[in-house]
PDB file of C-alpha atoms in Angstrom:
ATOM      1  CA  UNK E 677     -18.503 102.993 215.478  1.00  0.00           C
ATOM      2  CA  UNK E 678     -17.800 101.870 218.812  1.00  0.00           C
ATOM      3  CA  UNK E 679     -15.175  99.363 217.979  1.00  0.00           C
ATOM      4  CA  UNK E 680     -13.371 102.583 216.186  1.00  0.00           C
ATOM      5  CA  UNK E 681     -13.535 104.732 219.174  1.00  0.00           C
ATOM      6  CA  UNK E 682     -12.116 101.914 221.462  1.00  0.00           C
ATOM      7  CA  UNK E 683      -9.179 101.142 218.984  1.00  0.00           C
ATOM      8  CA  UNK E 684      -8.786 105.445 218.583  1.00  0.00           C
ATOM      9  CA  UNK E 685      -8.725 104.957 222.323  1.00  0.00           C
ATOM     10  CA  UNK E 686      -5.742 103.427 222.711  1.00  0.00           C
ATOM     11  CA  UNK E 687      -3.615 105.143 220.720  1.00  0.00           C
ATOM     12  CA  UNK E 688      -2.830 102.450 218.481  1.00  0.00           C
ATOM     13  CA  UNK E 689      -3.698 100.665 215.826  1.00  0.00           C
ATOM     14  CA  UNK E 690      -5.495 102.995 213.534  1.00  0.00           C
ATOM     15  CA  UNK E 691      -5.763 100.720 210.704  1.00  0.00           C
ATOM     16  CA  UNK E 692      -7.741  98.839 212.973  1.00  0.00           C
ATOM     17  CA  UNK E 693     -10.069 102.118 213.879  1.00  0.00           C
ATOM     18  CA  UNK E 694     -10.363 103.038 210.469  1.00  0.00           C
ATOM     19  CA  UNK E 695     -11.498  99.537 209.741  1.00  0.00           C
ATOM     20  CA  UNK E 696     -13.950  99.234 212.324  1.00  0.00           C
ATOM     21  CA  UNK E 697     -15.196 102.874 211.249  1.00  0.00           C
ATOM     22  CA  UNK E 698     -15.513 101.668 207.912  1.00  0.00           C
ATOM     23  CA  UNK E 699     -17.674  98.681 208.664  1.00  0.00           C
ATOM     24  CA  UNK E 700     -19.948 100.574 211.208  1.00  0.00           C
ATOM     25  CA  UNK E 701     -20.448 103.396 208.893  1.00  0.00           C
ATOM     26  CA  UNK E 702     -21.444 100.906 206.173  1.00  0.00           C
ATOM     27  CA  UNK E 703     -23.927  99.384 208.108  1.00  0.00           C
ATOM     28  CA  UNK E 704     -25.312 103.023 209.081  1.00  0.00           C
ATOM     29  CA  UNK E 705     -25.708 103.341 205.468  1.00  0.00           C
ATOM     30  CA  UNK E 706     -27.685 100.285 205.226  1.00  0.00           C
ATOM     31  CA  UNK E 707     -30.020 100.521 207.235  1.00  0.00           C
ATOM     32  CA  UNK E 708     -33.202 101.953 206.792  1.00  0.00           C
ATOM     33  CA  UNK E 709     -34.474 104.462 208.272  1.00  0.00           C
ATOM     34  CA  UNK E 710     -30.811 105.877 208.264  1.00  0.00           C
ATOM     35  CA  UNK E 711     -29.867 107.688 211.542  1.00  0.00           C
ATOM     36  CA  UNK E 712     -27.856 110.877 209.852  1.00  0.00           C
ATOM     37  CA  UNK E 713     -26.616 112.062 213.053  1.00  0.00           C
ATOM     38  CA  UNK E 714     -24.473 108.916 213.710  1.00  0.00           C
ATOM     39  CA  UNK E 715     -23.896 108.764 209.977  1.00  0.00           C
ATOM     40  CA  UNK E 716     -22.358 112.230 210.528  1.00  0.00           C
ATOM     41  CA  UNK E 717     -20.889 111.608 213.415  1.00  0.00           C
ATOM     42  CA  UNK E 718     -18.572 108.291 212.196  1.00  0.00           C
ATOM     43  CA  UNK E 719     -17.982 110.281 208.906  1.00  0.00           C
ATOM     44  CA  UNK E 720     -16.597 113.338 210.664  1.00  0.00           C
ATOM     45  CA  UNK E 721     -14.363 110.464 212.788  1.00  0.00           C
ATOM     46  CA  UNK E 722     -13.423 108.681 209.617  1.00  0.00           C
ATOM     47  CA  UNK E 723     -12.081 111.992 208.175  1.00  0.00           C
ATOM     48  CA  UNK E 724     -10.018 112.503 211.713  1.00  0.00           C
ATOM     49  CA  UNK E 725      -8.255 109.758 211.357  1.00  0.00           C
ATOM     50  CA  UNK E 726      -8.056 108.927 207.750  1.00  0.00           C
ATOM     51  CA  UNK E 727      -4.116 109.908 207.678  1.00  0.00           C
ATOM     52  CA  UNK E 728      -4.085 113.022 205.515  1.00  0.00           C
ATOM     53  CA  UNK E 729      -6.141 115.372 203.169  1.00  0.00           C
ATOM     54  CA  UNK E 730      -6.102 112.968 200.042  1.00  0.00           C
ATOM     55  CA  UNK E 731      -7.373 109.831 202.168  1.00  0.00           C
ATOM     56  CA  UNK E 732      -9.877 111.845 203.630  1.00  0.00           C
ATOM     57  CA  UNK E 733     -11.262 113.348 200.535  1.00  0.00           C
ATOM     58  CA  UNK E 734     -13.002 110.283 199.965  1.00  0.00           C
ATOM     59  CA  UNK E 735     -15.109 110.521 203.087  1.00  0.00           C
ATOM     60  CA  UNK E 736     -15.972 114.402 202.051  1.00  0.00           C
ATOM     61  CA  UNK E 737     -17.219 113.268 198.861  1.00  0.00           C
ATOM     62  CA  UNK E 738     -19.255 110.281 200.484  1.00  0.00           C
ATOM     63  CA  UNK E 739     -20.719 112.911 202.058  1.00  0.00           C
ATOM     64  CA  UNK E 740     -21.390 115.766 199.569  1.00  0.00           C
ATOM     65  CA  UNK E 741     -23.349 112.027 197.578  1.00  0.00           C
ATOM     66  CA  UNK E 742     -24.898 111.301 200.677  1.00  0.00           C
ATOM     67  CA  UNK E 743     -26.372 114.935 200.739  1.00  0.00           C
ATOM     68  CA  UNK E 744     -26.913 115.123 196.996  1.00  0.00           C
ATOM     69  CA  UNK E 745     -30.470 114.292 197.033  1.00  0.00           C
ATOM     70  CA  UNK E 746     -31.740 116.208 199.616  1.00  0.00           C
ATOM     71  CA  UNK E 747     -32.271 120.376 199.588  1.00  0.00           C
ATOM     72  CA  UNK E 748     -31.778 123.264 202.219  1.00  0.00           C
ATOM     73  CA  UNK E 749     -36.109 122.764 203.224  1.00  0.00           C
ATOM     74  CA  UNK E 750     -35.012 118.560 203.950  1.00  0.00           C
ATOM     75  CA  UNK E 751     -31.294 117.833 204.382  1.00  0.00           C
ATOM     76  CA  UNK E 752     -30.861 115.390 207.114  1.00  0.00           C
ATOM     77  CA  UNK E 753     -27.547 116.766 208.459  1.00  0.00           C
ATOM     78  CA  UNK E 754     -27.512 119.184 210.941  1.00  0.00           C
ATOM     79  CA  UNK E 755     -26.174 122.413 210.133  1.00  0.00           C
ATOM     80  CA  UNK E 756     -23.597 122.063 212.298  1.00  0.00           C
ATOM     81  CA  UNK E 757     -22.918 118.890 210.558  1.00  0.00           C
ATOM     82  CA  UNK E 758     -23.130 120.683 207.488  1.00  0.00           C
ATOM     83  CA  UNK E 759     -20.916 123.772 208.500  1.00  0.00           C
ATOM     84  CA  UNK E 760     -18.151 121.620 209.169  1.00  0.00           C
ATOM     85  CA  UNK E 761     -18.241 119.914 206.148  1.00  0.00           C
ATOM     86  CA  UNK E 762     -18.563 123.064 203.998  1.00  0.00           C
ATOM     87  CA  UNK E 763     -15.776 125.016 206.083  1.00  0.00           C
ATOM     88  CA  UNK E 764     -13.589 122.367 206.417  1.00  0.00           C
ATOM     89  CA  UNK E 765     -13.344 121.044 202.786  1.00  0.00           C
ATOM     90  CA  UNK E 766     -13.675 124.801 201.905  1.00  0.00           C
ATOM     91  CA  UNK E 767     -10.572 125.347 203.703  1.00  0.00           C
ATOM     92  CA  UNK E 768      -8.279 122.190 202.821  1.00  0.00           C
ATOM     93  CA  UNK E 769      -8.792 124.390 199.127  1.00  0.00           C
ATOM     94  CA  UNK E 770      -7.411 127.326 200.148  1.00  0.00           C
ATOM     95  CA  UNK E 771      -4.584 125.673 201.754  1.00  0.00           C
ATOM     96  CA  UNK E 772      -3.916 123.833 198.397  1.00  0.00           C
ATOM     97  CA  UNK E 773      -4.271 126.811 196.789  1.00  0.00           C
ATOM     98  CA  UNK E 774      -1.857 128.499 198.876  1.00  0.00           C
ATOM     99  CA  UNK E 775       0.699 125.878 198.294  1.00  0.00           C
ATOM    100  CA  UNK E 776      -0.064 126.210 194.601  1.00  0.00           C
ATOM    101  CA  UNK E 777      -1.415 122.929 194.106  1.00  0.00           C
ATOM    102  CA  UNK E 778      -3.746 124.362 191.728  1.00  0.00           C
ATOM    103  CA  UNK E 779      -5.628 121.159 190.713  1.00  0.00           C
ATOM    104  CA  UNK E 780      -6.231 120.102 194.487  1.00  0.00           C
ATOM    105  CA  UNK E 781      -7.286 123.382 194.821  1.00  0.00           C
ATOM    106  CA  UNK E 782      -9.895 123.530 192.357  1.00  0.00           C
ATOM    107  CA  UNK E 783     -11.114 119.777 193.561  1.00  0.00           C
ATOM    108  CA  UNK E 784     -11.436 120.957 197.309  1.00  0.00           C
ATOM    109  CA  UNK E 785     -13.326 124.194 196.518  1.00  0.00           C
ATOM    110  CA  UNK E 786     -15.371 122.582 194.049  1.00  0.00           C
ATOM    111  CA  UNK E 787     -16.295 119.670 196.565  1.00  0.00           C
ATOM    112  CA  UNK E 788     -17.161 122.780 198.927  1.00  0.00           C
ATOM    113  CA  UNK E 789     -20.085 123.877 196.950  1.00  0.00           C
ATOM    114  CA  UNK E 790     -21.618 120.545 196.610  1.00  0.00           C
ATOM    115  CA  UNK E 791     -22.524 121.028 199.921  1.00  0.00           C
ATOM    116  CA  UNK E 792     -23.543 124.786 199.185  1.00  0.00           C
ATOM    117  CA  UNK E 793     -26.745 122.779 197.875  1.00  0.00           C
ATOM    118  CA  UNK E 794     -28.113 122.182 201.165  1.00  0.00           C
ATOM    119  CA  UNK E 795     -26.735 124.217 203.489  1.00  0.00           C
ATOM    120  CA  UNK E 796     -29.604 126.446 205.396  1.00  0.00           C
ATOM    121  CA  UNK E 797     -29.805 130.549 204.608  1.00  0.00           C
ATOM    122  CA  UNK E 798     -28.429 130.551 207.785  1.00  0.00           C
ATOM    123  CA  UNK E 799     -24.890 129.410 206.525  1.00  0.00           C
ATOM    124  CA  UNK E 800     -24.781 131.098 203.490  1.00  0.00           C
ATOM    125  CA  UNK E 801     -25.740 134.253 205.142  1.00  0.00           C
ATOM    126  CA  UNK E 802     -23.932 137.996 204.768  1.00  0.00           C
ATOM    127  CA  UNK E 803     -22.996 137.110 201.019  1.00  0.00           C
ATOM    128  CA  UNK E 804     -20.958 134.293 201.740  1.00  0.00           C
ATOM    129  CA  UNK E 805     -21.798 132.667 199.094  1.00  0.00           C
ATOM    130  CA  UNK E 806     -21.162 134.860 196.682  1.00  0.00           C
ATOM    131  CA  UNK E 807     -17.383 135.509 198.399  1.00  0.00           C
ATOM    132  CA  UNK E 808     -17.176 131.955 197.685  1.00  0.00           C
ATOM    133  CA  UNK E 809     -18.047 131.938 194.563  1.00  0.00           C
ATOM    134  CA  UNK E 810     -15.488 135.186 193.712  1.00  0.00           C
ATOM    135  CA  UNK E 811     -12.617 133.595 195.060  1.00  0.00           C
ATOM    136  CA  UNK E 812     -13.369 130.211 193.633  1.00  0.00           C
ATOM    137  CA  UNK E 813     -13.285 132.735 189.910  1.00  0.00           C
ATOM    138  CA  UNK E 814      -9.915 133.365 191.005  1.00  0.00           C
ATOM    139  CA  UNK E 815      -8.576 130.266 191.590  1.00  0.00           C
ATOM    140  CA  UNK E 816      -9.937 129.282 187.672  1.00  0.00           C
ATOM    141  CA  UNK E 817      -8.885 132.082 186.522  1.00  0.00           C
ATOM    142  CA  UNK E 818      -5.288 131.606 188.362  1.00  0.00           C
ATOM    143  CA  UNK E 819      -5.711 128.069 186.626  1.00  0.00           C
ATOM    144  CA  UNK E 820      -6.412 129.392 183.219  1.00  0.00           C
ATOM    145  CA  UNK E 821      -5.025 132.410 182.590  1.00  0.00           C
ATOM    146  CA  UNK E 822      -8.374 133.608 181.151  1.00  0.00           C
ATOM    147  CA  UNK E 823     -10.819 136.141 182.803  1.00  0.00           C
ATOM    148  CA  UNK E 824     -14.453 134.728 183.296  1.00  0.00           C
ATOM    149  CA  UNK E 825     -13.192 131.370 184.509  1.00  0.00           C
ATOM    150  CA  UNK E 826     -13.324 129.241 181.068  1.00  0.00           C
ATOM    151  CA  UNK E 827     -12.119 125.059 180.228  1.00  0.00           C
ATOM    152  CA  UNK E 828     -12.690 121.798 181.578  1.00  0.00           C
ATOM    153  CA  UNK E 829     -12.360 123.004 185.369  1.00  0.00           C
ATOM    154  CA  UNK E 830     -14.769 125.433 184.793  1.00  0.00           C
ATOM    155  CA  UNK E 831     -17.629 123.373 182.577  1.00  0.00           C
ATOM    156  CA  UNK E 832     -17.301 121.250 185.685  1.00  0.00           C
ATOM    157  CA  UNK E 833     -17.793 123.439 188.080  1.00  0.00           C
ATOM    158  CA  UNK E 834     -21.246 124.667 186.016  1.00  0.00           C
ATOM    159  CA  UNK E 835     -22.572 121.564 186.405  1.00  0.00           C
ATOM    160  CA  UNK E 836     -22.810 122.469 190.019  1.00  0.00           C
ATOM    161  CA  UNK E 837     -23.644 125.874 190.208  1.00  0.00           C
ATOM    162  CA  UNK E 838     -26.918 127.214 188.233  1.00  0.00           C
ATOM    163  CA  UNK E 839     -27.180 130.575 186.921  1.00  0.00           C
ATOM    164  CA  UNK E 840     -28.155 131.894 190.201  1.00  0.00           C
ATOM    165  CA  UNK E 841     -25.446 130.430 192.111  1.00  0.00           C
ATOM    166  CA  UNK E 842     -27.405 127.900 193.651  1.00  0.00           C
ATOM    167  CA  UNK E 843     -25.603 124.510 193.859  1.00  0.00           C
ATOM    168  CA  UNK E 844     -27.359 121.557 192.180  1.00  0.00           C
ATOM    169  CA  UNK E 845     -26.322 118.214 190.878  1.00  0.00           C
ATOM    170  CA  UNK E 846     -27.758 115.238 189.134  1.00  0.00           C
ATOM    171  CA  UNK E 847     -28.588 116.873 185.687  1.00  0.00           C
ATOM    172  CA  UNK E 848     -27.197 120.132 183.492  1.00  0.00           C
ATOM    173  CA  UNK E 849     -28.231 123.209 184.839  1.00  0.00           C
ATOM    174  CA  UNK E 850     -29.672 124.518 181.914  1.00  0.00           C
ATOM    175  CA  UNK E 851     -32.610 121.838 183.305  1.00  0.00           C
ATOM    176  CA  UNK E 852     -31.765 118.854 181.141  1.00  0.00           C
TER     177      UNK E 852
END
């Protein structure tokens, strides 16, 4: 991480940075017990200076994997950690829906619940979830054509949102 910051530091060299990033983050993930704050912290970095929204889609989704075993009572990340992450990719879908880039859309927003899953009440407070989860209905149904959000994009998106609109990976949410 350090190495990162001094090559960010002088203004050059970011494929340098991003490789020294890259190696310190690795070893964060290594290690046991993990320290999730400076896990967070060089991920967040990474995602700075990755050079654009598709390079630094890779780090969200490390992320949102990183996150995927945990719940709201035992997630690691702060919530502030965890607000960025879910505002942030959140938002790089409704730019991409904006500039009609439909698919990218639907990837971003999608990506944006995942970490829905562990997010405290706090977060998801005032019905925010459920504006999420109204707009992201629009956006399929934009992408379909069909009321009620229906095909591939959708079946994918059930496999992280249960019946109650609670995020959840790993299996079906039917429980199986």
């Amino acid at each position: 991480r350090y190495m990162g910051e001094l090559a960010l530091r002088g203004g050059r060299h970011r494929e340098v940075a991003c490789a020294a990033l890259e190696g310190g983050l690795e070893r964060l993930l290594k290690a046991e017990p993990k320290d999730f704050a400076s896990i967070a912290a060089v991920l967040r970095r990474h995602i700075g200076e990755a050079g654009g929204k598709a390079a630094a889609k890779a780090h969200y989704e490390r992320a949102a994997q990183l996150v995927s075993g945990f719940t709201k009572a035992d997630c690691p990340l702060a919530p502030a950690e965890l607000h960025w992450l879910l505002s942030t990719s959140w938002n790089a879908g409704i730019a991409a829906y904006r500039e009609e880039r439909m698919p990218a859309a639907e990837e971003w927003l999608a990506l944006a619940f995942r970490f829905t899953q562990v997010a405290p009440d706090s977060l998801m407070a005032n019905g925010l979830k459920d504006e999420m989860r109204a707009s992201y209905d629009n956006l399929l149904e934009s992408m379909t054509g069909k009321p009620g959000a229906t095909g591939s994009v959708w079946q994918r998106m059930r496999g992280y949102l249960r019946e109650d609109g609670e995020a959840h990976y790993g299996r079906s949410p039917r429980g199986g």
